[in-house]
PDB file of C-alpha atoms in Angstrom:
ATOM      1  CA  UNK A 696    -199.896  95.936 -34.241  1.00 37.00           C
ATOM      2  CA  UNK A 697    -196.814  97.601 -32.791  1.00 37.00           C
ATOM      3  CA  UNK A 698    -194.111  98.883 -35.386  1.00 39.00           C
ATOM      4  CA  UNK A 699    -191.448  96.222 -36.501  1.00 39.00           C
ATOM      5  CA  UNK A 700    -187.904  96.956 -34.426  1.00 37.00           C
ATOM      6  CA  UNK A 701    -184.974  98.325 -36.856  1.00 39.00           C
ATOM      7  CA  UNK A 702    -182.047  95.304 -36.758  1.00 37.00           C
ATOM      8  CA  UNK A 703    -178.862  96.758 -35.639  1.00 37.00           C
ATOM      9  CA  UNK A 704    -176.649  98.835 -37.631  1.00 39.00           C
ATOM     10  CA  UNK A 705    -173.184  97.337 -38.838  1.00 38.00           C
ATOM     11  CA  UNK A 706    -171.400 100.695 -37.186  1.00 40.00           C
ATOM     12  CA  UNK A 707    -173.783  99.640 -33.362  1.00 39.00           C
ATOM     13  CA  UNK A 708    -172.721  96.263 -33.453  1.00 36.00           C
ATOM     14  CA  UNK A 709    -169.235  97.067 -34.032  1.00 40.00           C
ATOM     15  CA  UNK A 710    -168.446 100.185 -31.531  1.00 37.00           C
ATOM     16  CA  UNK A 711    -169.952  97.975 -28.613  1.00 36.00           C
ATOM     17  CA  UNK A 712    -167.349  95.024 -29.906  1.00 36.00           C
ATOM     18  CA  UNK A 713    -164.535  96.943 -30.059  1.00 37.00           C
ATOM     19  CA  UNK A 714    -164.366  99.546 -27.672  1.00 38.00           C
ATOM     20  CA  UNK A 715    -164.095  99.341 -24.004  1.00 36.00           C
ATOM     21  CA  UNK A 716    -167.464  99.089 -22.467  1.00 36.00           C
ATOM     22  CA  UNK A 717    -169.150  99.529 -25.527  1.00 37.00           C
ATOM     23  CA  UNK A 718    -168.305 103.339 -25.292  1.00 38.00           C
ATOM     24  CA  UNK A 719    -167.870 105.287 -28.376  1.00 40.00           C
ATOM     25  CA  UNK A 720    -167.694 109.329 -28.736  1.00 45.00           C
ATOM     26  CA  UNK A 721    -169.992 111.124 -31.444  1.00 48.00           C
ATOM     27  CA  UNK A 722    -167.051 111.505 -33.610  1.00 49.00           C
ATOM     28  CA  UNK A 723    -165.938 107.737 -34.107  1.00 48.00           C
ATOM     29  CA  UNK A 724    -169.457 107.101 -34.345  1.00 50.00           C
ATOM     30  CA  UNK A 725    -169.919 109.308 -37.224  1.00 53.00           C
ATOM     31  CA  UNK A 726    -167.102 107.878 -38.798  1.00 51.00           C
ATOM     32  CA  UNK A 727    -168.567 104.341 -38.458  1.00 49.00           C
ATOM     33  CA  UNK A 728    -171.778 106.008 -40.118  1.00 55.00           C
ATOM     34  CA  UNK A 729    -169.749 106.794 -43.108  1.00 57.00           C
ATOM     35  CA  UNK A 730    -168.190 103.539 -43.426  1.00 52.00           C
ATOM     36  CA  UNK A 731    -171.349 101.946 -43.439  1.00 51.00           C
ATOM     37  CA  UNK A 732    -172.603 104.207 -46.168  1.00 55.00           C
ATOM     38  CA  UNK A 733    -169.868 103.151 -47.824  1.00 53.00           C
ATOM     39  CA  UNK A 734    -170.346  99.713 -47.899  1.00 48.00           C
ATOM     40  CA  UNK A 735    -173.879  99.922 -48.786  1.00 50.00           C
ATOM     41  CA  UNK A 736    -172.721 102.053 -52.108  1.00 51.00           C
ATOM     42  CA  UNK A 737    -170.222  99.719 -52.148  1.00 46.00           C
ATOM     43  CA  UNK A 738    -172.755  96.841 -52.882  1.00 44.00           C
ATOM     44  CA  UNK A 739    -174.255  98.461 -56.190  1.00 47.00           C
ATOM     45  CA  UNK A 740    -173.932  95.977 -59.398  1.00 45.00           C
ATOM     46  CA  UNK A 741    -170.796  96.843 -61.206  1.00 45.00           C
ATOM     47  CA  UNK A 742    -168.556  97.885 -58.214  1.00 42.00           C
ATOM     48  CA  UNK A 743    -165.070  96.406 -58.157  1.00 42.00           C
ATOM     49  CA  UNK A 744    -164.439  93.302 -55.972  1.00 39.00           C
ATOM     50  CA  UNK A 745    -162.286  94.999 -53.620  1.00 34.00           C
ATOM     51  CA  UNK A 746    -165.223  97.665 -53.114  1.00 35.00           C
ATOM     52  CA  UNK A 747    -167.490  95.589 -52.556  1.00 36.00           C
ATOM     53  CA  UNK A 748    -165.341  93.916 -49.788  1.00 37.00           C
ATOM     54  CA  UNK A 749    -164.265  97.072 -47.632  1.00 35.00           C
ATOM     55  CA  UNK A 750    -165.927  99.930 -49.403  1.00 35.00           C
ATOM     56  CA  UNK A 751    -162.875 102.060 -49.396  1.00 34.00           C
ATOM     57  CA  UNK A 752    -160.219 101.969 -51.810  1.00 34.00           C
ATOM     58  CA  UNK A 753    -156.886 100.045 -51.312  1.00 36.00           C
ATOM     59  CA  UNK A 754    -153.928 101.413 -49.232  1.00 34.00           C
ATOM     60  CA  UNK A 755    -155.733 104.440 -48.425  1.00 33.00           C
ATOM     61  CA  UNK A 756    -154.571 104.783 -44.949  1.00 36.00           C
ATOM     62  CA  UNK A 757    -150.644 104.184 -45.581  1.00 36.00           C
ATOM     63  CA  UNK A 758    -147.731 104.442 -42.716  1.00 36.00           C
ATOM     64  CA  UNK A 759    -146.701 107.708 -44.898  1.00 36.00           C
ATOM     65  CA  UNK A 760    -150.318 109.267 -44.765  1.00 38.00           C
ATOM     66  CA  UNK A 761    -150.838 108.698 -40.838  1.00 37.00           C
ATOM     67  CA  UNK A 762    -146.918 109.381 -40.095  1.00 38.00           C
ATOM     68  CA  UNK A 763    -148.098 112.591 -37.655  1.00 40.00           C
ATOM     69  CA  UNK A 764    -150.134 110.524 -35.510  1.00 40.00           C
ATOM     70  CA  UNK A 765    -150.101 109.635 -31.731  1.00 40.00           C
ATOM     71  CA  UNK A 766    -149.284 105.696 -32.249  1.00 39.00           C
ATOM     72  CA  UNK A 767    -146.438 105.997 -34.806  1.00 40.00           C
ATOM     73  CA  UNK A 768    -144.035 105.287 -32.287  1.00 42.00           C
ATOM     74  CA  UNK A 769    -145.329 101.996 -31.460  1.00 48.00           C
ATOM     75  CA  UNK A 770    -144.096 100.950 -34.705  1.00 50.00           C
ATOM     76  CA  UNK A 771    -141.944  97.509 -34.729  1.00 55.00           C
ATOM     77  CA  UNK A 772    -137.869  98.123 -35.545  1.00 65.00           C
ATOM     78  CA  UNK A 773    -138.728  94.289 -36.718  1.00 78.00           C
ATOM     79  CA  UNK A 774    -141.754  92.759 -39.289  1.00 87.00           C
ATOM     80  CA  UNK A 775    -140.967  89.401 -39.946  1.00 90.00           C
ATOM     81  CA  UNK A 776    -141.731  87.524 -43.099  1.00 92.00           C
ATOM     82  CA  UNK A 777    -145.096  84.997 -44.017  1.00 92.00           C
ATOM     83  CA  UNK A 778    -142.309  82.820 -44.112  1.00 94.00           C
ATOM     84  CA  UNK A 779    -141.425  83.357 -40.450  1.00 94.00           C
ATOM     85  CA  UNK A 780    -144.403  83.858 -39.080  1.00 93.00           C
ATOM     86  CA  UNK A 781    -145.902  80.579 -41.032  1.00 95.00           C
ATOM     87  CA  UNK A 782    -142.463  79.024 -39.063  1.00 95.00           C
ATOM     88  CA  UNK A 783    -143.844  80.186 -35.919  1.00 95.00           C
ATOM     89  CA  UNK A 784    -147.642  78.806 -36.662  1.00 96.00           C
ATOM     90  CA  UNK A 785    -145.501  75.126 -37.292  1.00 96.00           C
ATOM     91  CA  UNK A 786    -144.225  75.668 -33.832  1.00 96.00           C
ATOM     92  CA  UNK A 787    -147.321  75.578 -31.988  1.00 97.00           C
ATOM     93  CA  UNK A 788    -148.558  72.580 -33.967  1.00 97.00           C
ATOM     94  CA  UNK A 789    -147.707  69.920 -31.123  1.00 97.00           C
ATOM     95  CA  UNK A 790    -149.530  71.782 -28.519  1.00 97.00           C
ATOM     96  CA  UNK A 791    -152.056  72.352 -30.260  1.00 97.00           C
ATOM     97  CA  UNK A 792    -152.483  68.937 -30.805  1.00 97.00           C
ATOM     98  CA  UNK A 793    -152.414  68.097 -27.206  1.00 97.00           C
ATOM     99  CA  UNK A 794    -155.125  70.768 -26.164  1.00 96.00           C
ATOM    100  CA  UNK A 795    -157.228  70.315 -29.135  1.00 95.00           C
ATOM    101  CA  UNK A 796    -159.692  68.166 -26.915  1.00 94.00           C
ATOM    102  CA  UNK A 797    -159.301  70.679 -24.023  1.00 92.00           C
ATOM    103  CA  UNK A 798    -160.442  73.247 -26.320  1.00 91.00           C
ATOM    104  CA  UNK A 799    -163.646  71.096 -27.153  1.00 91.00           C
ATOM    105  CA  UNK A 800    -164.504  70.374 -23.906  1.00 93.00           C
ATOM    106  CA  UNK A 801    -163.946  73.955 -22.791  1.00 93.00           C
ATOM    107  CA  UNK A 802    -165.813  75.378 -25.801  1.00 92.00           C
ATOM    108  CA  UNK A 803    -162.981  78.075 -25.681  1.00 92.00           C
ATOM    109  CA  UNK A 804    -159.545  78.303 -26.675  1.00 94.00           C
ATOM    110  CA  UNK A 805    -157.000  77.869 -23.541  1.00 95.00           C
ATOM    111  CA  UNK A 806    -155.299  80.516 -21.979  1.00 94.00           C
ATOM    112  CA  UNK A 807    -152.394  78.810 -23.075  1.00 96.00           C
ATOM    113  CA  UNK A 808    -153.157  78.993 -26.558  1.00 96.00           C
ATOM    114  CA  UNK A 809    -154.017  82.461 -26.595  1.00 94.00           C
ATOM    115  CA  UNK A 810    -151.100  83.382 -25.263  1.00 93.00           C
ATOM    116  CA  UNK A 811    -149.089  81.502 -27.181  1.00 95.00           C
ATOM    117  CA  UNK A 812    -150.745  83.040 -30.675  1.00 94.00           C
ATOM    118  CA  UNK A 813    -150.080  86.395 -29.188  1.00 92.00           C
ATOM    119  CA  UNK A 814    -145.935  85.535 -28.431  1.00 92.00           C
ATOM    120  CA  UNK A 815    -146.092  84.342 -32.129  1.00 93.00           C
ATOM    121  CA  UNK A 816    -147.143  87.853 -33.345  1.00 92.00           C
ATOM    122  CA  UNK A 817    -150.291  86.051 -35.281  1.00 93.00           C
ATOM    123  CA  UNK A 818    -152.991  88.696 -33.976  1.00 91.00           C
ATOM    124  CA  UNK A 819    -150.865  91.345 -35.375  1.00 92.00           C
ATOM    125  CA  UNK A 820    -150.818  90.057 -38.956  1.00 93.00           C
ATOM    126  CA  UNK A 821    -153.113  92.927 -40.027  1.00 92.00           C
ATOM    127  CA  UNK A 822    -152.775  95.835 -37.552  1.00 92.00           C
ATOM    128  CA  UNK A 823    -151.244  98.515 -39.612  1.00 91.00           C
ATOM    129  CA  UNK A 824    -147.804  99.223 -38.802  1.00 89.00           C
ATOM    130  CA  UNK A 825    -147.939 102.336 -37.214  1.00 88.00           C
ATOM    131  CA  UNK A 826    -149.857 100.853 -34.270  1.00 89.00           C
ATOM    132  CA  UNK A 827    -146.963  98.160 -33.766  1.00 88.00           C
ATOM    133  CA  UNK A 828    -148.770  95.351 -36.548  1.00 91.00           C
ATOM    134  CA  UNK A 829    -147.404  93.760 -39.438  1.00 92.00           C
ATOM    135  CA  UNK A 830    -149.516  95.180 -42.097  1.00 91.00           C
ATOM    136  CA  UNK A 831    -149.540  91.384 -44.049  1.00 93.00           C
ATOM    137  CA  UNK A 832    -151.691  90.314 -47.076  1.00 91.00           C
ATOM    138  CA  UNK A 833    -154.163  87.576 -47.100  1.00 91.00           C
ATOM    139  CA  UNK A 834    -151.895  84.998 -48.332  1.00 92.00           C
ATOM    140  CA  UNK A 835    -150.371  85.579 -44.982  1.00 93.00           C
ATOM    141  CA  UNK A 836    -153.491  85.221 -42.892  1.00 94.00           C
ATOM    142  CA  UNK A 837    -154.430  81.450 -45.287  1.00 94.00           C
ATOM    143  CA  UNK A 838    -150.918  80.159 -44.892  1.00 95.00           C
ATOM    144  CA  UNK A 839    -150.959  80.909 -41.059  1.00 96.00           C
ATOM    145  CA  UNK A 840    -154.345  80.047 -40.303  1.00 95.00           C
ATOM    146  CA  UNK A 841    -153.671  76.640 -43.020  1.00 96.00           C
ATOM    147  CA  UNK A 842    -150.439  75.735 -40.628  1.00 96.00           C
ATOM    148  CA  UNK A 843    -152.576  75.961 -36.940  1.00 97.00           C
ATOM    149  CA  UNK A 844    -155.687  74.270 -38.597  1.00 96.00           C
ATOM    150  CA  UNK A 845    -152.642  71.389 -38.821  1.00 96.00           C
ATOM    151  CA  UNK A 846    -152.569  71.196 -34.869  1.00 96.00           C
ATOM    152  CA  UNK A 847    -156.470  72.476 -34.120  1.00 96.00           C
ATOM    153  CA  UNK A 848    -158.963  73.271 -36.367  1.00 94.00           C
ATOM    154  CA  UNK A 849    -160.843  75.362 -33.951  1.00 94.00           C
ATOM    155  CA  UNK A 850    -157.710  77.050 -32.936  1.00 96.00           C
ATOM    156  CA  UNK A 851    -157.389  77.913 -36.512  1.00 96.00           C
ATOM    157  CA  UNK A 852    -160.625  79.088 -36.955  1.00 95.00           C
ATOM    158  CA  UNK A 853    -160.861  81.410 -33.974  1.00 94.00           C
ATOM    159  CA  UNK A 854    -157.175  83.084 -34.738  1.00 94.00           C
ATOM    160  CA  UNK A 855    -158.859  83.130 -38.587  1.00 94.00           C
ATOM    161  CA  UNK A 856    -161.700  85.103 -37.495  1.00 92.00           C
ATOM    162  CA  UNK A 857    -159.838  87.666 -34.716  1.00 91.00           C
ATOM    163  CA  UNK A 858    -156.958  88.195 -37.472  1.00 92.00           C
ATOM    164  CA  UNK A 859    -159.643  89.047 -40.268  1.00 90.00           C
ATOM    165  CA  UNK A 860    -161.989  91.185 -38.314  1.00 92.00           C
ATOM    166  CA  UNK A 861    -158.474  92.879 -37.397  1.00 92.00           C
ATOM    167  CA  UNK A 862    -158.369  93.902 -41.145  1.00 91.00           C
ATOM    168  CA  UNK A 863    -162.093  95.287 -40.912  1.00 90.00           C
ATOM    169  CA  UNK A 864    -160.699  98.200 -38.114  1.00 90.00           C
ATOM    170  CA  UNK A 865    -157.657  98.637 -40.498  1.00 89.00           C
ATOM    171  CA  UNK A 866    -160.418  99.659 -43.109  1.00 89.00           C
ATOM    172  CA  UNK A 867    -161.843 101.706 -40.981  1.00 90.00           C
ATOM    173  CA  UNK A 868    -161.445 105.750 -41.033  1.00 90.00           C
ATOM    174  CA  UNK A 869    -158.081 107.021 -39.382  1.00 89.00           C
ATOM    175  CA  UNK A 870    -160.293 108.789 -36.652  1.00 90.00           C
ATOM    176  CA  UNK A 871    -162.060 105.879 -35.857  1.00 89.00           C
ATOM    177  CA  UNK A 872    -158.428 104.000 -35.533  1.00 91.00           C
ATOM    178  CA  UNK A 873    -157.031 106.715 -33.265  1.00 91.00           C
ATOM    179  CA  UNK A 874    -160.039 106.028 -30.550  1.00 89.00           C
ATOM    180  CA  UNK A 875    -158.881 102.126 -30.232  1.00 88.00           C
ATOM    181  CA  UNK A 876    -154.979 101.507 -31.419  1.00 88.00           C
ATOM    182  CA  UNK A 877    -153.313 103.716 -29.639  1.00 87.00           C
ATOM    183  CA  UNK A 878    -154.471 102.768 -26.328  1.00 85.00           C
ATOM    184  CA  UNK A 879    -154.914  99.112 -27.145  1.00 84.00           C
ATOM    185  CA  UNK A 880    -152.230  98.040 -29.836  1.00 80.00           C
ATOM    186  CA  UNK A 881    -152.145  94.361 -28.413  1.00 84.00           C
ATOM    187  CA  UNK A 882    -155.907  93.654 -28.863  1.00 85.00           C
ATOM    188  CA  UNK A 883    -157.013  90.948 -30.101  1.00 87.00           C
ATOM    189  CA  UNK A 884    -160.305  92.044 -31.896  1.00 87.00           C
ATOM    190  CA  UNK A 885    -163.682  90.212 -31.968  1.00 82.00           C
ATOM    191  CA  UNK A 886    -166.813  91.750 -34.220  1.00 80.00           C
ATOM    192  CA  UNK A 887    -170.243  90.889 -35.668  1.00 75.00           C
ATOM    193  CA  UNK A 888    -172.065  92.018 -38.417  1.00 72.00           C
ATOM    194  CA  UNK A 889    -175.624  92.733 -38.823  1.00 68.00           C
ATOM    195  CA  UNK A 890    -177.658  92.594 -41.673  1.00 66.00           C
ATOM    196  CA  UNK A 891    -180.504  95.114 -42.604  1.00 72.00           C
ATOM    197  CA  UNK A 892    -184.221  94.389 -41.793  1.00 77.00           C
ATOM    198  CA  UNK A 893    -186.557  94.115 -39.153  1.00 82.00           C
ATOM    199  CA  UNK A 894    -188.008  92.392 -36.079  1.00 82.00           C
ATOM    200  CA  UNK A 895    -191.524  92.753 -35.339  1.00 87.00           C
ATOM    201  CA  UNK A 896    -192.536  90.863 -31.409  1.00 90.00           C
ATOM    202  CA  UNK A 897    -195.638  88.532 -32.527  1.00 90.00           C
ATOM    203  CA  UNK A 898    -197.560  86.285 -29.947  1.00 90.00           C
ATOM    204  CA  UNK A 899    -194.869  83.894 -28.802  1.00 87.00           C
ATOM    205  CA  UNK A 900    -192.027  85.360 -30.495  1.00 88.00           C
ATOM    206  CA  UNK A 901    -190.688  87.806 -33.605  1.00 87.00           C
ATOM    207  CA  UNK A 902    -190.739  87.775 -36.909  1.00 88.00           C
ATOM    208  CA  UNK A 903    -187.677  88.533 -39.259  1.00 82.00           C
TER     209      UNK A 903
END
């Protein structure tokens, strides 16, 4: 019987999602292996809820504890408000009424649309502010993704998921965040995660 197959760490699936060509150095990757142990510590009974979530503690990489690094420049002279930026999401509620079907029968989002989320600033509604972001809360990412699902509910839940796995590299260690923001600051971020186990090949197929 050949050996079951580890699954894929969290840290693997992530590096090849976010960084161009699925290249990552030693030292981000060790970084990503420490955030992982995190989160599995994390996990334990009795851990706070905002542990369990991100397995690092709030706020800990501020604008005033990264001020020295290369992407501080890129910094906005302008954040607008939930207010504005749920304004902005109203906008783009006709169009996104109109393409909604176009979206279905692509099984994508437009071009249009993406570009349109990106002039509206939406992607940036967690990037931390010293790579050019907004640095917003989650009621900001509900009431924006609440206002699109108004025009296209798949629009809504694709900028939902690219805004919130956003807020995962924002969690991530400030190393790790040099390697992709500085170079990249208008990304628009797509991840997976992986779950522990393993996958053992078995006559016409694998077992979990």
């Amino acid at each position: 019987m050949q050996q079951g197959l580890p699954a894929p760490s969290f840290c693997e699936v992530v590096s090849c999602a976010i960084l161009p060509e699925g290249i990552v150095s030693q030292a981000a990757c060790r970084s990503f292996r420490r955030f992982e142990a995190k989160l599995a510590h994390s996990a334990r009974p009795g851990a706070t809820r905002w542990r369990r979530l991100t397995g690092v503690s709030k706020g800990v990489f501020t604008v005033a504890q990264t001020k020295s690094t290369s992407a501080t420049a890129a910094q906005p002279s302008y954040i607008p408000t939930r207010e504005e930026l749920v304004l902005e999401a109203r906008k783009l509620v006709p169009v996104l009424r109109e393409r909604a079907q176009a979206s279905d029968e692509l099984r994508t989002l437009p071009d249009e649309t993406v570009a349109d989320l990106k002039a509206a600033g939406i992607h940036k509604i967690f990037t931390p502010k010293r790579y050019g972001g907004f640095e917003m809360d989650w009621g900001a990412h509900v009431d924006v993704s609440r206002e699109l699902g108004r025009g296209c509910g798949s629009t809504s839940w694709v900028a939902s998921v690219v805004m919130s796995h956003t807020w995962i590299l924002g969690r991530f260690p400030a190393r790790a965040q040099e390697e992709f923001w500085p170079d990249t600051p208008d990304a628009i971020i797509a991840t997976a995660f992986a779950g522990g186990g393993t996958m053992e090949p078995v006559d016409g197929g694998f077992v979990l």
